[in-house]
Coordinates of C-alpha atoms in Angstrom, one line a residue:
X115 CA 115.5 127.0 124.0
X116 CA 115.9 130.6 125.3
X117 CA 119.5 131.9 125.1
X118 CA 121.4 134.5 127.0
X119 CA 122.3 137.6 125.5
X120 CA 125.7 138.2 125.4
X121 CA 128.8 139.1 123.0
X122 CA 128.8 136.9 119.2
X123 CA 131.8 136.5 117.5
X124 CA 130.9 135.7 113.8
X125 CA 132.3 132.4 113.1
X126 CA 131.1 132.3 109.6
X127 CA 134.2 134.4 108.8
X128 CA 137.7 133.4 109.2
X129 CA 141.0 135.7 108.2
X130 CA 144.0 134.4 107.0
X131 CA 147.8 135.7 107.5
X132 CA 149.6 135.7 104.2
X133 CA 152.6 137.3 102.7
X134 CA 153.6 137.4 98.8
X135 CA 157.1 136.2 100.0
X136 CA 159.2 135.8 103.3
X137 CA 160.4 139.4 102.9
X138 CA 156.8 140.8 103.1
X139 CA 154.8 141.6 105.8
X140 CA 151.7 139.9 106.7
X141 CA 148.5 141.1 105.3
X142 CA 144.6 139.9 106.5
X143 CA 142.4 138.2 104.1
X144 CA 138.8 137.7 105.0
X145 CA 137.3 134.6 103.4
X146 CA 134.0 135.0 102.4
X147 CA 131.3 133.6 105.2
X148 CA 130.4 129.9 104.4
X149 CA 127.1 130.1 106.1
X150 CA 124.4 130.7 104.0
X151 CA 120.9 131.4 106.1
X152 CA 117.7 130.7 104.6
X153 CA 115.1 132.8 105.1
X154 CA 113.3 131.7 107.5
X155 CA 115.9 132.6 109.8
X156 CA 116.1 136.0 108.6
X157 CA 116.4 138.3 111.8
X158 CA 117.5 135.5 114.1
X159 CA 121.0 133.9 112.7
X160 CA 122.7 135.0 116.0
X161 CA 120.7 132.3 118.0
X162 CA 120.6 129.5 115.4
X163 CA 124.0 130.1 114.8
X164 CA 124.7 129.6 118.3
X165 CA 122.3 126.6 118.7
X166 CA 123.5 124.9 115.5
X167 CA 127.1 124.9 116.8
X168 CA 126.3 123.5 120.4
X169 CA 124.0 120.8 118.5
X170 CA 126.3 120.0 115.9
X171 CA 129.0 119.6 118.3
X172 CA 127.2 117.6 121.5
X173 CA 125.4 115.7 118.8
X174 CA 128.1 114.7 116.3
X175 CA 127.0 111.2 116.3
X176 CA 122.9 111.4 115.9
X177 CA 123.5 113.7 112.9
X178 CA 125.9 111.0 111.1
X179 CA 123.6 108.6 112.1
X180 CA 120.7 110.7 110.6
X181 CA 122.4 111.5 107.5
X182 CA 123.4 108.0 106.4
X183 CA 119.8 106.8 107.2
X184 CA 118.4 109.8 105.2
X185 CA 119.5 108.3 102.2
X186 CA 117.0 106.1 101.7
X187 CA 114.2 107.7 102.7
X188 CA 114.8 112.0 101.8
X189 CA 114.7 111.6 98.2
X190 CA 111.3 110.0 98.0
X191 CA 109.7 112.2 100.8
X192 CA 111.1 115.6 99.3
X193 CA 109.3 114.2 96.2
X194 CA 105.8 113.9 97.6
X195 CA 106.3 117.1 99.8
X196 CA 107.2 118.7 96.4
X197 CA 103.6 117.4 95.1
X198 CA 102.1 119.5 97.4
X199 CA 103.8 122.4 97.2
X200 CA 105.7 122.1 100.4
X201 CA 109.0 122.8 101.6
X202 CA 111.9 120.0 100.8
X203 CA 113.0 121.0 104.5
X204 CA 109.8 119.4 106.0
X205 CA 111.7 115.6 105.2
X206 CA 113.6 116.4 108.3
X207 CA 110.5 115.7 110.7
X208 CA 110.8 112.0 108.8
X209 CA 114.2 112.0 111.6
X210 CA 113.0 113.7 114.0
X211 CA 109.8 111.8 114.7
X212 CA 110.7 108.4 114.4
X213 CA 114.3 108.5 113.3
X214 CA 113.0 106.1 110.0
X215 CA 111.7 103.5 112.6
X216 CA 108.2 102.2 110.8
X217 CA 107.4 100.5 114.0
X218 CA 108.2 103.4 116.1
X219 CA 105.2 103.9 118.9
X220 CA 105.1 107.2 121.4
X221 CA 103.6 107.0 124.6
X222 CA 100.9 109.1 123.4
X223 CA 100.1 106.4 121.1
X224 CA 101.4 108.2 117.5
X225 CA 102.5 105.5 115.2
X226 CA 104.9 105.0 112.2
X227 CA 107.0 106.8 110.4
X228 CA 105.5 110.2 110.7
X229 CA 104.5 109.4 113.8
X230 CA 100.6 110.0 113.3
X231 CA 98.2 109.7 115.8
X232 CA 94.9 107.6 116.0
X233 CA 92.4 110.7 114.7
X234 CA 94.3 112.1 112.3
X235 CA 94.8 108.8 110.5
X236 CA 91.1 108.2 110.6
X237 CA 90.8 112.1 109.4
X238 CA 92.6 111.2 106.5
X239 CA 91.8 108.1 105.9
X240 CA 94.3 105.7 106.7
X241 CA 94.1 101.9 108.1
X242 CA 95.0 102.0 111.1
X243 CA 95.2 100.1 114.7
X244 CA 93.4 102.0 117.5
X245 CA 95.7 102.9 120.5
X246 CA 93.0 101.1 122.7
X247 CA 92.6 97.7 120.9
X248 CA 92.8 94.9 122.8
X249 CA 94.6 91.8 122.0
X250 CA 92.3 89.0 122.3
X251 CA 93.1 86.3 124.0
X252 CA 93.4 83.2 122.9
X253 CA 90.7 80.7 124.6
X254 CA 92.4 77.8 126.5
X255 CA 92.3 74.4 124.4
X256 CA 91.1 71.2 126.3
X257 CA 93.5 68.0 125.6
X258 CA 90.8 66.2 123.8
X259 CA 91.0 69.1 121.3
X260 CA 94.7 68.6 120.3
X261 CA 93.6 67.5 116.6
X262 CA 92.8 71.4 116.3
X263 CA 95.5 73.8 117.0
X264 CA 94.5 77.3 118.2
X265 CA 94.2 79.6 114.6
X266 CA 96.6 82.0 114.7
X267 CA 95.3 85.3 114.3
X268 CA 96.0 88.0 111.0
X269 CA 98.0 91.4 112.3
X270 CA 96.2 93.9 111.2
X271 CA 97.4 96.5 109.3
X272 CA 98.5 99.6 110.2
X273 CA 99.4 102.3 107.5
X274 CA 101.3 104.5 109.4
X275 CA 103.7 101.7 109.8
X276 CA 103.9 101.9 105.6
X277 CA 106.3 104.6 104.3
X278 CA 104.3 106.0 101.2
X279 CA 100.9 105.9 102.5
X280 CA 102.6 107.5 105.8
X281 CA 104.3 110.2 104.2
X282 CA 101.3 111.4 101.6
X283 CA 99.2 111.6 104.6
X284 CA 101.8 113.3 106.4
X285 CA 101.8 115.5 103.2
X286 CA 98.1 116.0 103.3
X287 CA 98.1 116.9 106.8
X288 CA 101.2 119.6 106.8
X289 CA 99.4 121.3 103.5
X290 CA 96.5 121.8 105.5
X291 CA 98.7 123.4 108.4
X292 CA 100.3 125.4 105.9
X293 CA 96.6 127.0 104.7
X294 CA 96.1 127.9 108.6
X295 CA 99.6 129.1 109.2
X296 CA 99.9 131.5 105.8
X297 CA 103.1 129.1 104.8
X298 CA 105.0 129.9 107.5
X299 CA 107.7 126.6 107.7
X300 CA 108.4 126.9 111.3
X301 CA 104.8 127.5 112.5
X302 CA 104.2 125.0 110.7
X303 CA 106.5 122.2 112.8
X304 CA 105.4 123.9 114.9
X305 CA 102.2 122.6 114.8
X306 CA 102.8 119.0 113.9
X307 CA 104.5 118.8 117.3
X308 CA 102.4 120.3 119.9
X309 CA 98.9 121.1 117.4
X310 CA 98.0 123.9 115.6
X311 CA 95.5 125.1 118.5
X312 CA 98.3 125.5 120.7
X313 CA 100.1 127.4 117.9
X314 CA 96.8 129.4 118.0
X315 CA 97.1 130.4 121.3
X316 CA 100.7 131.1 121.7
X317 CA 100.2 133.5 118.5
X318 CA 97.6 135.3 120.3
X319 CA 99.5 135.5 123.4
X320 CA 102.2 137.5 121.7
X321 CA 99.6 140.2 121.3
X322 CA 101.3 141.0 117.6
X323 CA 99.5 140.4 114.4
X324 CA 101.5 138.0 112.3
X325 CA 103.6 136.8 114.7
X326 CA 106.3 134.2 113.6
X327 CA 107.9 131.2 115.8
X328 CA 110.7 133.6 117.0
X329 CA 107.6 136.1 118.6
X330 CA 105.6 133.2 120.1
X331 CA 108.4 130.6 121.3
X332 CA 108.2 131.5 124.8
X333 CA 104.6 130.4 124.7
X334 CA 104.8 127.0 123.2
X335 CA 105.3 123.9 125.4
X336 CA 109.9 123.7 125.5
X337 CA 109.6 120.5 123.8
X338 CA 108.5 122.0 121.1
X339 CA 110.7 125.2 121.0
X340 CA 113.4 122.0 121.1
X341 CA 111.3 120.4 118.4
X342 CA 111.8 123.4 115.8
X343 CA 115.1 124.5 116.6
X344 CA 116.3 120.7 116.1

């Protein structure tokens, strides 16, 4: 999301009126900012200042929501992200993508927790229901055949839909993006969004040589300039 340019007042400090006693004059204390940036927003805390506060605020809800959910699953993907190296910040795409639904389905047909799609899963090497399986149907029984009841037939299994198995593969798959996006955390979500080919592209339409997601967001698809700020 593109914002305006315009004046920022820096809400990160607040100043305090306070006198010694009721005979003194007021004096200004400045409270040290509370807002600590990481540093992947090094550059840019103007407009994810700006965007934090309007989500946090129109949001309120989904992000309590979120947080009391997270504490079941977090912990135990921030320690297989932390297996491969990765940042503890990549758990958030656990709520972003399927908002810890196991059963979650997109209309693109990504599945699970992680929401992985049908090639990736087979790239990796997970079980997994094509998008494009058909349900057979179940052949109609005569009345003379009413000693045999129609079998019922096994689900088959899906592993995107199971949480550990999702989330190594998940692991697996942002290492790899990691490796083609020199570690770069918000290229990386990037590209588990829209694909790293499109991340590709928008990098070489930003004409610069290591462009970051702030140089190339104009270029990506909005959902996923949503996507990362989110």
């Amino acid at each position: 999301l593109s914002t305006k340019a315009g004046s920022f007042a820096d809400t990160t400090k607040k100043q305090l009126l306070a006198a010694a006693s009721a005979k003194d004059n007021a004096g200004i204390i400045t409270k040290e900012p509370n807002v600590v940036f990481p540093e992947v927003l090094t550059g840019n805390e103007k407009e994810a200042l700006l965007y934090i506060e309007k989500f946090s605020e129109n949001r309120r809800d989904y992000l309590i929501r979120t947080y009391t959910r997270s504490k079941k699953y977090f912990p135990k993907a921030k320690a297989v992200l932390a297996k491969y190296d990765l940042p503890h910040e990549l758990k958030v795409l656990l709520a972003l993508e399927s908002a810890f639904n196991a059963n979650a389905v997109s209309k693109a047909g990504a599945v699970g927790y992680w929401q992985i799609m049908d090639e990736v899963a087979k790239e990796y090497g997970l079980h997994y229901v094509p998008k494009n399986t058909a349900t057979p149907k179940s052949k109609k029984i005569k009345k003379t055949s009413s000693k045999h009841p129609p079998l019922k037939l096994r689900p088959q299994r899906d592993d995107r839909k199971n949480f550990n198995k999702s989330t190594y593969t998940a692991a697996r798959y942002l290492r790899d993006r990691s490796r083609n996006l020199n570690s770069n955390l918000l290229l990386m979500v990037a590209s588990y969004n829209c694909g790293v080919g499109n991340v590709w592209q928008a990098m070489k339409k930003s004409g610069k040589d290591s462009p970051d997601f702030w140089d190339i967001k104009n270029y990506l698809p909005a959902e996923t300039q949503t996507y990362v700020m989110n």
